[in-house]
Amino acid sequence: MRILRVIASMNPEHGGPCQGIRNSIPALQQLGVENEVVCFDSPNAGYLGMDGFAIHAIGPAKGPYAYCAALQPWLIENFARFDAVIIHGLWLYNSYGTYKAWKAFKKNNSKFPKLFVMPHGMLDPYFQKAKERRVKAIRNWIFWKLFENKVVNMSSGVLFTCQEELLLARQPFTPYSPNAELNVGYGIPNPVAFSQEMLTAFYEKCPQVANKPYIVFLSRIHPKKGVDLLISAYNSLYKNNKTIPALVIAGPGLDTDYGKQLKATAGDNIYFPGMLGGNSKWGAFYGSEAFILPSHQENFGIAVVEAMAAGKAVIISDQVNIWREIKDGKGGIIVKDTQEGALSGLEQWVNLTPDQKTAMGVNAQNTYKKFFSIEQAALNLKTIFEQQING
């Protein structure tokens, strides 16, 4: 089986969907499923050549819609090589542009690949309700009426990372009637075993917490992630308790207006090492007491699962779609996506005994193995695609 992934960008700094692709392809290769990716990055992009699978960079794209004139000709020429095509994400040209090319290809070819859409949480009602997204919500509604409804409803099926995402996707738009709603799951590879080099790499990025207890936030520095709530909650708690673990806020986005504002409001014992990757990322996880993410919306949360895989308890909001599995597995603390919720999560954590913290970390790792291993997710996808293609 050969699968083509179509995504606007595979730049590792964008995280999310492109990291999910990087996680799943090696596991699928072990099952005999070959994958290629086409994206709108420049052929000169610095990250190219670092992955063990083919990435066809046919950009750069133009404008906020990421229009790429090379997409449809490339697809028409290459569709016949694949059994299935997955559109990753909505609202950009890779979505409707791929559907339009697929529709044209079907008219002239009796054999054509199945077309699937993986929204990666982009059909979550949050994006249509959040006050700060009013303009984008209107844009999405217009896009839906004009063409995205065709992509979702006329493709072979829609792929979801968990049951919660599948259910939420039914709410914000009409008409919504996919040919198939498929919960294929999601996962990450087993983490690299801990080594001292990981801590060394992290401490080089964040020397202030060397050999000190800390809680880590690792994600994009963006309003959706609730970082402002976290900082306010931490400042409040630290004011009355100077012995609590430090707070490390790691990720890209510090150079944005929002990031600069966060740094200006952060009090003592909060540190910003920037984007972490490789050894420094895993050093941040392994060296931490716990991971925290009070996000307003999180379709899956790769960083959440990475922390769990490293044996760390997680403190997350109930807007992270995998919160039920974590709660049932007793692998973390679940709170509301408010400042009070973030404060409650921090307070609950610091009031646990060392043995309770250790036990919660063990539970988190067991929950990862049960629900979120990449091997299980790859097998799910392969099985479902075989049924769809052969059925």
mmCIF file of C-alpha atoms in Angstrom:
data_model
loop_
_atom_site.group_PDB
_atom_site.id
_atom_site.type_symbol
_atom_site.label_atom_id
_atom_site.label_comp_id
_atom_site.label_asym_id
_atom_site.label_seq_id
_atom_site.Cartn_x
_atom_site.Cartn_y
_atom_site.Cartn_z
ATOM 1 C CA MET A 1 0.000 0.000 0.000
ATOM 2 C CA ARG A 2 1.226 3.491 -0.875
ATOM 3 C CA ILE A 3 -0.102 6.627 0.807
ATOM 4 C CA LEU A 4 0.397 10.239 -0.227
ATOM 5 C CA ARG A 5 0.149 12.933 2.444
ATOM 6 C CA VAL A 6 -0.726 16.488 1.342
ATOM 7 C CA ILE A 7 0.062 19.242 3.842
ATOM 8 C CA ALA A 8 0.764 22.961 3.583
ATOM 9 C CA SER A 9 4.118 22.759 5.376
ATOM 10 C CA MET A 10 6.452 20.148 6.832
ATOM 11 C CA ASN A 11 8.626 22.701 8.623
ATOM 12 C CA PRO A 12 9.354 21.094 12.039
ATOM 13 C CA GLU A 13 8.835 24.449 13.754
ATOM 14 C CA HIS A 14 5.126 24.220 12.944
ATOM 15 C CA GLY A 15 4.751 21.086 15.098
ATOM 16 C CA GLY A 16 1.302 19.499 15.291
ATOM 17 C CA PRO A 17 0.217 17.744 12.069
ATOM 18 C CA CYS A 18 3.670 17.655 10.474
ATOM 19 C CA GLN A 19 5.116 16.089 13.633
ATOM 20 C CA GLY A 20 2.289 13.553 13.601
ATOM 21 C CA ILE A 21 3.246 12.626 10.040
ATOM 22 C CA ARG A 22 6.876 12.206 11.076
ATOM 23 C CA ASN A 23 5.791 9.963 13.931
ATOM 24 C CA SER A 24 3.483 7.708 11.917
ATOM 25 C CA ILE A 25 5.415 7.100 8.689
ATOM 26 C CA PRO A 26 8.269 5.001 10.168
ATOM 27 C CA ALA A 27 5.766 2.804 12.042
ATOM 28 C CA LEU A 28 3.748 2.337 8.862
ATOM 29 C CA GLN A 29 6.911 1.454 6.969
ATOM 30 C CA GLN A 30 7.463 -1.377 9.447
ATOM 31 C CA LEU A 31 4.046 -2.699 8.385
ATOM 32 C CA GLY A 32 4.920 -2.507 4.691
ATOM 33 C CA VAL A 33 3.038 0.738 4.023
ATOM 34 C CA GLU A 34 5.022 3.297 2.011
ATOM 35 C CA ASN A 35 4.392 7.024 2.370
ATOM 36 C CA GLU A 36 5.355 10.166 0.514
ATOM 37 C CA VAL A 37 4.576 13.790 1.358
ATOM 38 C CA VAL A 38 3.900 16.771 -0.889
ATOM 39 C CA CYS A 39 3.972 20.227 0.683
ATOM 40 C CA PHE A 40 4.198 23.903 -0.222
ATOM 41 C CA ASP A 41 7.591 24.623 1.334
ATOM 42 C CA SER A 42 10.406 25.930 -0.811
ATOM 43 C CA PRO A 43 12.622 23.272 -2.442
ATOM 44 C CA ASN A 44 15.479 25.042 -0.617
ATOM 45 C CA ALA A 45 13.955 24.633 2.858
ATOM 46 C CA GLY A 46 16.672 23.838 5.375
ATOM 47 C CA TYR A 47 14.924 20.840 6.943
ATOM 48 C CA LEU A 48 14.712 18.871 3.675
ATOM 49 C CA GLY A 49 16.820 15.726 3.515
ATOM 50 C CA MET A 50 16.621 15.106 7.263
ATOM 51 C CA ASP A 51 13.682 12.674 7.103
ATOM 52 C CA GLY A 52 13.731 9.028 6.057
ATOM 53 C CA PHE A 53 10.905 9.377 3.542
ATOM 54 C CA ALA A 54 10.251 11.378 0.385
ATOM 55 C CA ILE A 55 9.092 14.969 0.823
ATOM 56 C CA HIS A 56 8.198 16.794 -2.401
ATOM 57 C CA ALA A 57 8.478 20.526 -1.668
ATOM 58 C CA ILE A 58 6.720 22.250 -4.578
ATOM 59 C CA GLY A 59 6.327 25.752 -3.146
ATOM 60 C CA PRO A 60 6.618 28.346 -1.987
ATOM 61 C CA ALA A 61 2.922 29.078 -1.558
ATOM 62 C CA LYS A 62 1.431 32.552 -1.903
ATOM 63 C CA GLY A 63 -0.739 34.532 0.455
ATOM 64 C CA PRO A 64 -2.647 33.648 3.632
ATOM 65 C CA TYR A 65 -4.569 30.897 1.801
ATOM 66 C CA ALA A 66 -1.248 29.244 0.888
ATOM 67 C CA TYR A 67 -2.114 29.008 -2.802
ATOM 68 C CA CYS A 68 0.335 26.836 -4.731
ATOM 69 C CA ALA A 69 -0.136 26.690 -8.512
ATOM 70 C CA ALA A 70 2.101 23.628 -8.781
ATOM 71 C CA LEU A 71 -0.170 21.414 -6.634
ATOM 72 C CA GLN A 72 -2.840 20.267 -9.090
ATOM 73 C CA PRO A 73 -0.445 19.462 -11.983
ATOM 74 C CA TRP A 74 1.810 17.537 -9.588
ATOM 75 C CA LEU A 75 -1.116 15.548 -8.207
ATOM 76 C CA ILE A 76 -2.589 14.739 -11.619
ATOM 77 C CA GLU A 77 0.811 13.399 -12.670
ATOM 78 C CA ASN A 78 1.334 11.327 -9.508
ATOM 79 C CA PHE A 79 -2.087 10.149 -8.269
ATOM 80 C CA ALA A 80 -1.781 6.818 -10.097
ATOM 81 C CA ARG A 81 1.184 5.797 -7.917
ATOM 82 C CA PHE A 82 -0.896 5.771 -4.719
ATOM 83 C CA ASP A 83 -3.678 3.727 -3.153
ATOM 84 C CA ALA A 84 -4.780 6.490 -0.785
ATOM 85 C CA VAL A 85 -4.275 10.227 -0.335
ATOM 86 C CA ILE A 86 -4.620 12.030 2.987
ATOM 87 C CA ILE A 87 -5.286 15.768 3.133
ATOM 88 C CA HIS A 88 -3.826 17.034 6.417
ATOM 89 C CA GLY A 89 -5.718 20.052 7.722
ATOM 90 C CA LEU A 90 -8.431 22.339 6.374
ATOM 91 C CA TRP A 91 -8.862 26.002 5.413
ATOM 92 C CA LEU A 92 -5.737 26.189 3.233
ATOM 93 C CA TYR A 93 -5.249 25.414 -0.458
ATOM 94 C CA ASN A 94 -3.835 21.946 0.160
ATOM 95 C CA SER A 95 -7.394 20.930 1.125
ATOM 96 C CA TYR A 96 -9.630 22.125 -1.718
ATOM 97 C CA GLY A 97 -6.793 22.084 -4.265
ATOM 98 C CA THR A 98 -6.278 18.367 -3.634
ATOM 99 C CA TYR A 99 -9.991 17.591 -3.775
ATOM 100 C CA LYS A 100 -10.347 19.516 -7.052
ATOM 101 C CA ALA A 101 -7.423 17.626 -8.619
ATOM 102 C CA TRP A 102 -8.799 14.279 -7.353
ATOM 103 C CA LYS A 103 -12.224 15.025 -8.804
ATOM 104 C CA ALA A 104 -10.677 15.883 -12.176
ATOM 105 C CA PHE A 105 -8.471 12.775 -12.115
ATOM 106 C CA LYS A 106 -11.465 10.507 -11.451
ATOM 107 C CA LYS A 107 -13.235 11.750 -14.575
ATOM 108 C CA ASN A 108 -10.480 10.464 -16.847
ATOM 109 C CA ASN A 109 -9.243 7.398 -14.954
ATOM 110 C CA SER A 110 -11.084 4.251 -13.924
ATOM 111 C CA LYS A 111 -8.467 3.552 -11.238
ATOM 112 C CA PHE A 112 -7.903 6.293 -8.703
ATOM 113 C CA PRO A 113 -6.797 6.515 -5.057
ATOM 114 C CA LYS A 114 -9.178 6.861 -2.141
ATOM 115 C CA LEU A 115 -9.165 10.398 -0.725
ATOM 116 C CA PHE A 116 -9.285 11.015 3.015
ATOM 117 C CA VAL A 117 -9.302 14.199 5.081
ATOM 118 C CA MET A 118 -7.602 14.449 8.473
ATOM 119 C CA PRO A 119 -8.768 17.716 10.108
ATOM 120 C CA HIS A 120 -6.393 17.539 13.099
ATOM 121 C CA GLY A 121 -9.001 19.236 15.287
ATOM 122 C CA MET A 122 -9.801 21.999 12.794
ATOM 123 C CA LEU A 123 -13.516 21.129 12.951
ATOM 124 C CA ASP A 124 -13.575 21.711 16.701
ATOM 125 C CA PRO A 125 -16.365 24.130 17.768
ATOM 126 C CA TYR A 126 -13.778 26.155 19.727
ATOM 127 C CA PHE A 127 -12.493 27.757 16.550
ATOM 128 C CA GLN A 128 -15.947 29.096 15.699
ATOM 129 C CA LYS A 129 -16.738 30.291 19.227
ATOM 130 C CA ALA A 130 -13.541 31.872 20.553
ATOM 131 C CA LYS A 131 -13.947 35.667 20.804
ATOM 132 C CA GLU A 132 -10.477 36.364 19.476
ATOM 133 C CA ARG A 133 -11.259 34.314 16.347
ATOM 134 C CA ARG A 134 -14.400 36.115 15.180
ATOM 135 C CA VAL A 135 -12.940 37.195 11.835
ATOM 136 C CA LYS A 136 -11.451 33.760 11.168
ATOM 137 C CA ALA A 137 -14.721 32.127 12.206
ATOM 138 C CA ILE A 138 -16.588 34.151 9.570
ATOM 139 C CA ARG A 139 -13.901 33.260 7.017
ATOM 140 C CA ASN A 140 -14.210 29.558 7.892
ATOM 141 C CA TRP A 141 -17.986 29.682 7.563
ATOM 142 C CA ILE A 142 -17.666 31.246 4.094
ATOM 143 C CA PHE A 143 -14.981 28.737 3.090
ATOM 144 C CA TRP A 144 -17.178 25.903 4.337
ATOM 145 C CA LYS A 145 -20.174 27.030 2.287
ATOM 146 C CA LEU A 146 -18.080 27.581 -0.838
ATOM 147 C CA PHE A 147 -15.859 24.520 -0.938
ATOM 148 C CA GLU A 148 -14.680 22.885 2.298
ATOM 149 C CA ASN A 149 -18.030 21.120 2.721
ATOM 150 C CA LYS A 150 -17.329 19.384 -0.596
ATOM 151 C CA VAL A 151 -13.893 18.262 0.601
ATOM 152 C CA VAL A 152 -15.325 16.769 3.799
ATOM 153 C CA ASN A 153 -18.578 15.362 2.432
ATOM 154 C CA MET A 154 -17.442 14.118 -0.976
ATOM 155 C CA SER A 155 -14.119 12.503 -0.060
ATOM 156 C CA SER A 156 -13.889 8.814 0.837
ATOM 157 C CA GLY A 157 -13.872 9.577 4.557
ATOM 158 C CA VAL A 158 -12.716 11.781 7.416
ATOM 159 C CA LEU A 159 -9.982 10.569 9.770
ATOM 160 C CA PHE A 160 -10.018 11.442 13.471
ATOM 161 C CA THR A 161 -7.357 11.048 16.142
ATOM 162 C CA CYS A 162 -9.785 10.162 18.941
ATOM 163 C CA GLN A 163 -13.491 9.681 19.585
ATOM 164 C CA GLU A 164 -13.860 13.090 21.220
ATOM 165 C CA GLU A 165 -12.633 14.817 18.063
ATOM 166 C CA LEU A 166 -15.049 12.769 15.943
ATOM 167 C CA LEU A 167 -18.026 13.824 18.069
ATOM 168 C CA LEU A 168 -17.038 17.500 18.267
ATOM 169 C CA ALA A 169 -16.604 17.725 14.492
ATOM 170 C CA ARG A 170 -20.338 17.215 14.008
ATOM 171 C CA GLN A 171 -21.237 20.489 15.729
ATOM 172 C CA PRO A 172 -19.984 23.641 13.990
ATOM 173 C CA PHE A 173 -20.945 23.350 10.296
ATOM 174 C CA THR A 174 -23.782 22.271 8.023
ATOM 175 C CA PRO A 175 -24.201 20.441 5.747
ATOM 176 C CA TYR A 176 -21.997 17.838 7.450
ATOM 177 C CA SER A 177 -22.419 14.306 6.143
ATOM 178 C CA PRO A 178 -19.090 12.533 5.502
ATOM 179 C CA ASN A 179 -19.116 9.236 3.626
ATOM 180 C CA ALA A 180 -17.259 7.736 6.591
ATOM 181 C CA GLU A 181 -16.186 8.942 10.046
ATOM 182 C CA LEU A 182 -13.088 6.950 10.959
ATOM 183 C CA ASN A 183 -11.408 7.048 14.370
ATOM 184 C CA VAL A 184 -7.918 5.924 13.382
ATOM 185 C CA GLY A 185 -6.220 7.003 16.610
ATOM 186 C CA TYR A 186 -2.897 8.755 16.995
ATOM 187 C CA GLY A 187 0.362 8.012 18.702
ATOM 188 C CA ILE A 188 4.028 8.750 19.202
ATOM 189 C CA PRO A 189 7.102 6.518 19.064
ATOM 190 C CA ASN A 190 8.665 5.134 22.217
ATOM 191 C CA PRO A 191 10.970 7.832 23.563
ATOM 192 C CA VAL A 192 14.726 7.452 23.433
ATOM 193 C CA ALA A 193 15.978 5.999 26.716
ATOM 194 C CA PHE A 194 17.165 8.606 29.196
ATOM 195 C CA SER A 195 20.797 9.656 29.085
ATOM 196 C CA GLN A 196 22.758 12.297 30.951
ATOM 197 C CA GLU A 197 23.474 13.990 27.606
ATOM 198 C CA MET A 198 19.776 14.905 27.412
ATOM 199 C CA LEU A 199 19.871 16.808 30.685
ATOM 200 C CA THR A 200 23.125 18.473 29.677
ATOM 201 C CA ALA A 201 21.573 19.633 26.401
ATOM 202 C CA PHE A 202 18.531 21.004 28.205
ATOM 203 C CA TYR A 203 20.554 22.736 30.919
ATOM 204 C CA GLU A 204 22.563 24.470 28.207
ATOM 205 C CA LYS A 205 19.284 25.975 27.022
ATOM 206 C CA CYS A 206 17.929 26.653 30.517
ATOM 207 C CA PRO A 207 20.807 26.801 33.042
ATOM 208 C CA GLN A 208 18.602 28.444 35.681
ATOM 209 C CA VAL A 209 16.940 25.119 36.550
ATOM 210 C CA ALA A 210 20.018 22.896 36.520
ATOM 211 C CA ASN A 211 19.529 20.352 39.309
ATOM 212 C CA LYS A 212 16.376 22.146 40.498
ATOM 213 C CA PRO A 213 12.778 20.858 40.498
ATOM 214 C CA TYR A 214 10.621 22.322 37.748
ATOM 215 C CA ILE A 215 7.323 21.866 35.914
ATOM 216 C CA VAL A 216 7.505 22.161 32.142
ATOM 217 C CA PHE A 217 5.173 23.639 29.536
ATOM 218 C CA LEU A 218 6.336 22.675 26.044
ATOM 219 C CA SER A 219 4.240 23.871 23.124
ATOM 220 C CA ARG A 220 3.703 26.851 20.843
ATOM 221 C CA ILE A 221 3.611 30.171 22.686
ATOM 222 C CA HIS A 222 0.091 31.054 21.565
ATOM 223 C CA PRO A 223 -3.101 32.367 23.233
ATOM 224 C CA LYS A 224 -4.902 29.083 22.481
ATOM 225 C CA LYS A 225 -2.495 27.258 24.775
ATOM 226 C CA GLY A 226 -3.529 29.219 27.871
ATOM 227 C CA VAL A 227 0.028 30.327 28.666
ATOM 228 C CA ASP A 228 -1.160 33.665 30.054
ATOM 229 C CA LEU A 229 -3.444 31.843 32.500
ATOM 230 C CA LEU A 230 -0.588 29.596 33.545
ATOM 231 C CA ILE A 231 1.779 32.489 34.222
ATOM 232 C CA SER A 232 -0.833 34.397 36.231
ATOM 233 C CA ALA A 233 -1.644 31.283 38.247
ATOM 234 C CA TYR A 234 2.026 30.529 38.881
ATOM 235 C CA ASN A 235 2.778 34.125 39.916
ATOM 236 C CA SER A 236 -0.097 33.948 42.406
ATOM 237 C CA LEU A 237 1.074 30.660 43.887
ATOM 238 C CA TYR A 238 4.753 31.620 44.013
ATOM 239 C CA LYS A 239 3.951 34.828 45.875
ATOM 240 C CA ASN A 240 2.838 32.749 48.877
ATOM 241 C CA ASN A 241 5.136 29.756 48.470
ATOM 242 C CA LYS A 242 8.706 30.348 47.306
ATOM 243 C CA THR A 243 9.529 26.618 47.596
ATOM 244 C CA ILE A 244 7.388 25.428 44.678
ATOM 245 C CA PRO A 245 9.101 24.003 41.572
ATOM 246 C CA ALA A 246 10.237 26.467 38.921
ATOM 247 C CA LEU A 247 8.145 26.854 35.773
ATOM 248 C CA VAL A 248 9.783 26.319 32.377
ATOM 249 C CA ILE A 249 7.836 27.625 29.370
ATOM 250 C CA ALA A 250 9.453 26.229 26.232
ATOM 251 C CA GLY A 251 8.436 26.551 22.606
ATOM 252 C CA PRO A 252 8.471 28.823 19.561
ATOM 253 C CA GLY A 253 6.630 32.131 19.555
ATOM 254 C CA LEU A 254 8.508 34.246 22.079
ATOM 255 C CA ASP A 255 9.238 36.823 19.378
ATOM 256 C CA THR A 256 5.515 37.494 18.783
ATOM 257 C CA ASP A 257 3.653 40.314 20.539
ATOM 258 C CA TYR A 258 1.944 37.698 22.700
ATOM 259 C CA GLY A 259 5.259 36.098 23.593
ATOM 260 C CA LYS A 260 6.812 39.433 24.514
ATOM 261 C CA GLN A 261 3.795 40.257 26.669
ATOM 262 C CA LEU A 262 4.128 36.933 28.494
ATOM 263 C CA LYS A 263 7.793 37.538 29.276
ATOM 264 C CA ALA A 264 6.936 40.989 30.602
ATOM 265 C CA THR A 265 4.306 39.602 33.011
ATOM 266 C CA ALA A 266 6.300 36.571 34.162
ATOM 267 C CA GLY A 267 7.542 36.836 37.706
ATOM 268 C CA ASP A 268 10.480 35.179 39.417
ATOM 269 C CA ASN A 269 11.200 31.481 38.915
ATOM 270 C CA ILE A 270 9.688 31.355 35.379
ATOM 271 C CA TYR A 271 12.106 30.654 32.532
ATOM 272 C CA PHE A 272 11.835 30.767 28.719
ATOM 273 C CA PRO A 273 14.451 28.627 26.928
ATOM 274 C CA GLY A 274 12.781 28.958 23.504
ATOM 275 C CA MET A 275 12.145 26.066 21.146
ATOM 276 C CA LEU A 276 13.565 22.708 22.240
ATOM 277 C CA GLY A 277 14.241 19.682 20.065
ATOM 278 C CA GLY A 278 16.109 16.405 20.162
ATOM 279 C CA ASN A 279 18.139 15.865 23.322
ATOM 280 C CA SER A 280 17.180 19.235 24.820
ATOM 281 C CA LYS A 281 13.459 18.430 24.457
ATOM 282 C CA TRP A 282 13.752 14.990 26.005
ATOM 283 C CA GLY A 283 16.024 16.404 28.695
ATOM 284 C CA ALA A 284 13.277 18.902 29.555
ATOM 285 C CA PHE A 285 10.757 16.081 29.891
ATOM 286 C CA TYR A 286 12.947 13.628 31.800
ATOM 287 C CA GLY A 287 14.263 16.265 34.180
ATOM 288 C CA SER A 288 10.866 17.680 35.055
ATOM 289 C CA GLU A 289 8.534 16.863 37.904
ATOM 290 C CA ALA A 290 5.463 17.131 35.654
ATOM 291 C CA PHE A 291 4.160 18.559 32.390
ATOM 292 C CA ILE A 292 1.466 21.244 32.240
ATOM 293 C CA LEU A 293 -0.810 22.449 29.418
ATOM 294 C CA PRO A 294 -3.955 24.477 30.339
ATOM 295 C CA SER A 295 -4.958 24.727 26.664
ATOM 296 C CA HIS A 296 -8.288 26.122 25.448
ATOM 297 C CA GLN A 297 -8.320 23.541 22.660
ATOM 298 C CA GLU A 298 -6.058 20.628 21.909
ATOM 299 C CA ASN A 299 -7.050 17.981 19.436
ATOM 300 C CA PHE A 300 -4.524 15.435 20.678
ATOM 301 C CA GLY A 301 -1.511 17.080 22.262
ATOM 302 C CA ILE A 302 1.644 15.345 21.064
ATOM 303 C CA ALA A 303 3.730 17.010 23.778
ATOM 304 C CA VAL A 304 1.276 15.740 26.412
ATOM 305 C CA VAL A 305 1.775 12.170 25.244
ATOM 306 C CA GLU A 306 5.543 12.609 24.927
ATOM 307 C CA ALA A 307 5.685 13.633 28.583
ATOM 308 C CA MET A 308 3.590 10.598 29.538
ATOM 309 C CA ALA A 309 5.847 8.323 27.508
ATOM 310 C CA ALA A 310 8.781 9.714 29.527
ATOM 311 C CA GLY A 311 6.985 8.680 32.717
ATOM 312 C CA LYS A 312 5.779 12.143 33.729
ATOM 313 C CA ALA A 313 2.387 13.021 35.138
ATOM 314 C CA VAL A 314 0.496 15.702 33.218
ATOM 315 C CA ILE A 315 -1.594 18.639 34.376
ATOM 316 C CA ILE A 316 -3.995 19.485 31.544
ATOM 317 C CA SER A 317 -7.306 21.167 30.871
ATOM 318 C CA ASP A 318 -10.424 19.251 29.942
ATOM 319 C CA GLN A 319 -10.174 20.894 26.524
ATOM 320 C CA VAL A 320 -7.373 18.499 25.589
ATOM 321 C CA ASN A 321 -9.354 15.824 23.761
ATOM 322 C CA ILE A 322 -7.533 12.865 25.336
ATOM 323 C CA TRP A 323 -8.279 13.969 28.901
ATOM 324 C CA ARG A 324 -10.733 11.131 29.526
ATOM 325 C CA GLU A 325 -8.132 8.428 28.846
ATOM 326 C CA ILE A 326 -5.675 10.223 31.132
ATOM 327 C CA LYS A 327 -8.223 10.665 33.898
ATOM 328 C CA ASP A 328 -9.316 7.031 33.719
ATOM 329 C CA GLY A 329 -5.675 5.922 33.794
ATOM 330 C CA LYS A 330 -4.943 8.198 36.797
ATOM 331 C CA GLY A 331 -2.000 9.607 34.894
ATOM 332 C CA GLY A 332 -2.602 13.270 35.539
ATOM 333 C CA ILE A 333 -4.611 16.141 36.978
ATOM 334 C CA ILE A 334 -7.522 17.462 34.896
ATOM 335 C CA VAL A 335 -8.634 21.091 35.344
ATOM 336 C CA LYS A 336 -10.699 23.774 33.615
ATOM 337 C CA ASP A 337 -9.048 26.034 31.026
ATOM 338 C CA THR A 338 -9.184 29.070 33.328
ATOM 339 C CA GLN A 339 -6.720 30.832 35.603
ATOM 340 C CA GLU A 340 -8.468 29.221 38.550
ATOM 341 C CA GLY A 341 -8.126 25.847 36.861
ATOM 342 C CA ALA A 342 -4.404 26.340 36.228
ATOM 343 C CA LEU A 343 -3.915 27.436 39.840
ATOM 344 C CA SER A 344 -5.859 24.419 41.095
ATOM 345 C CA GLY A 345 -3.712 22.084 39.006
ATOM 346 C CA LEU A 346 -0.482 23.579 40.350
ATOM 347 C CA GLU A 347 -1.776 23.477 43.928
ATOM 348 C CA GLN A 348 -2.894 19.874 43.631
ATOM 349 C CA TRP A 349 0.502 18.886 42.282
ATOM 350 C CA VAL A 350 2.635 20.596 44.930
ATOM 351 C CA ASN A 351 0.442 19.108 47.666
ATOM 352 C CA LEU A 352 1.063 15.520 46.528
ATOM 353 C CA THR A 353 3.595 13.436 48.410
ATOM 354 C CA PRO A 354 6.716 12.253 46.543
ATOM 355 C CA ASP A 355 5.275 8.733 46.414
ATOM 356 C CA GLN A 356 1.993 10.026 44.962
ATOM 357 C CA LYS A 357 3.876 11.984 42.291
ATOM 358 C CA THR A 358 5.893 8.917 41.363
ATOM 359 C CA ALA A 359 2.783 6.732 41.168
ATOM 360 C CA MET A 360 1.023 9.250 38.919
ATOM 361 C CA GLY A 361 4.037 9.273 36.596
ATOM 362 C CA VAL A 362 3.968 5.463 36.372
ATOM 363 C CA ASN A 363 0.238 5.605 35.611
ATOM 364 C CA ALA A 364 0.877 8.188 32.898
ATOM 365 C CA GLN A 365 3.422 5.952 31.194
ATOM 366 C CA ASN A 366 1.074 2.956 31.375
ATOM 367 C CA THR A 367 -1.722 5.051 29.848
ATOM 368 C CA TYR A 368 0.575 5.999 26.980
ATOM 369 C CA LYS A 369 1.431 2.354 26.310
ATOM 370 C CA LYS A 370 -2.244 1.347 26.364
ATOM 371 C CA PHE A 371 -3.710 4.098 24.180
ATOM 372 C CA PHE A 372 -1.103 6.210 22.437
ATOM 373 C CA SER A 373 1.762 4.100 21.113
ATOM 374 C CA ILE A 374 2.593 4.779 17.480
ATOM 375 C CA GLU A 375 2.642 1.057 16.687
ATOM 376 C CA GLN A 376 -1.018 0.678 17.648
ATOM 377 C CA ALA A 377 -2.020 3.833 15.767
ATOM 378 C CA ALA A 378 -0.180 2.671 12.629
ATOM 379 C CA LEU A 379 -1.847 -0.731 12.768
ATOM 380 C CA ASN A 380 -5.265 0.932 13.160
ATOM 381 C CA LEU A 381 -4.668 3.127 10.117
ATOM 382 C CA LYS A 382 -3.406 0.236 7.978
ATOM 383 C CA THR A 383 -6.361 -1.975 8.923
ATOM 384 C CA ILE A 384 -8.945 0.734 8.273
ATOM 385 C CA PHE A 385 -7.385 1.695 4.944
ATOM 386 C CA GLU A 386 -7.301 -1.920 3.791
ATOM 387 C CA GLN A 387 -10.997 -2.185 4.593
ATOM 388 C CA GLN A 388 -11.772 1.081 2.790
ATOM 389 C CA ILE A 389 -9.652 0.351 -0.283
ATOM 390 C CA ASN A 390 -10.696 -3.289 -0.676
ATOM 391 C CA GLY A 391 -14.286 -2.772 0.379
#
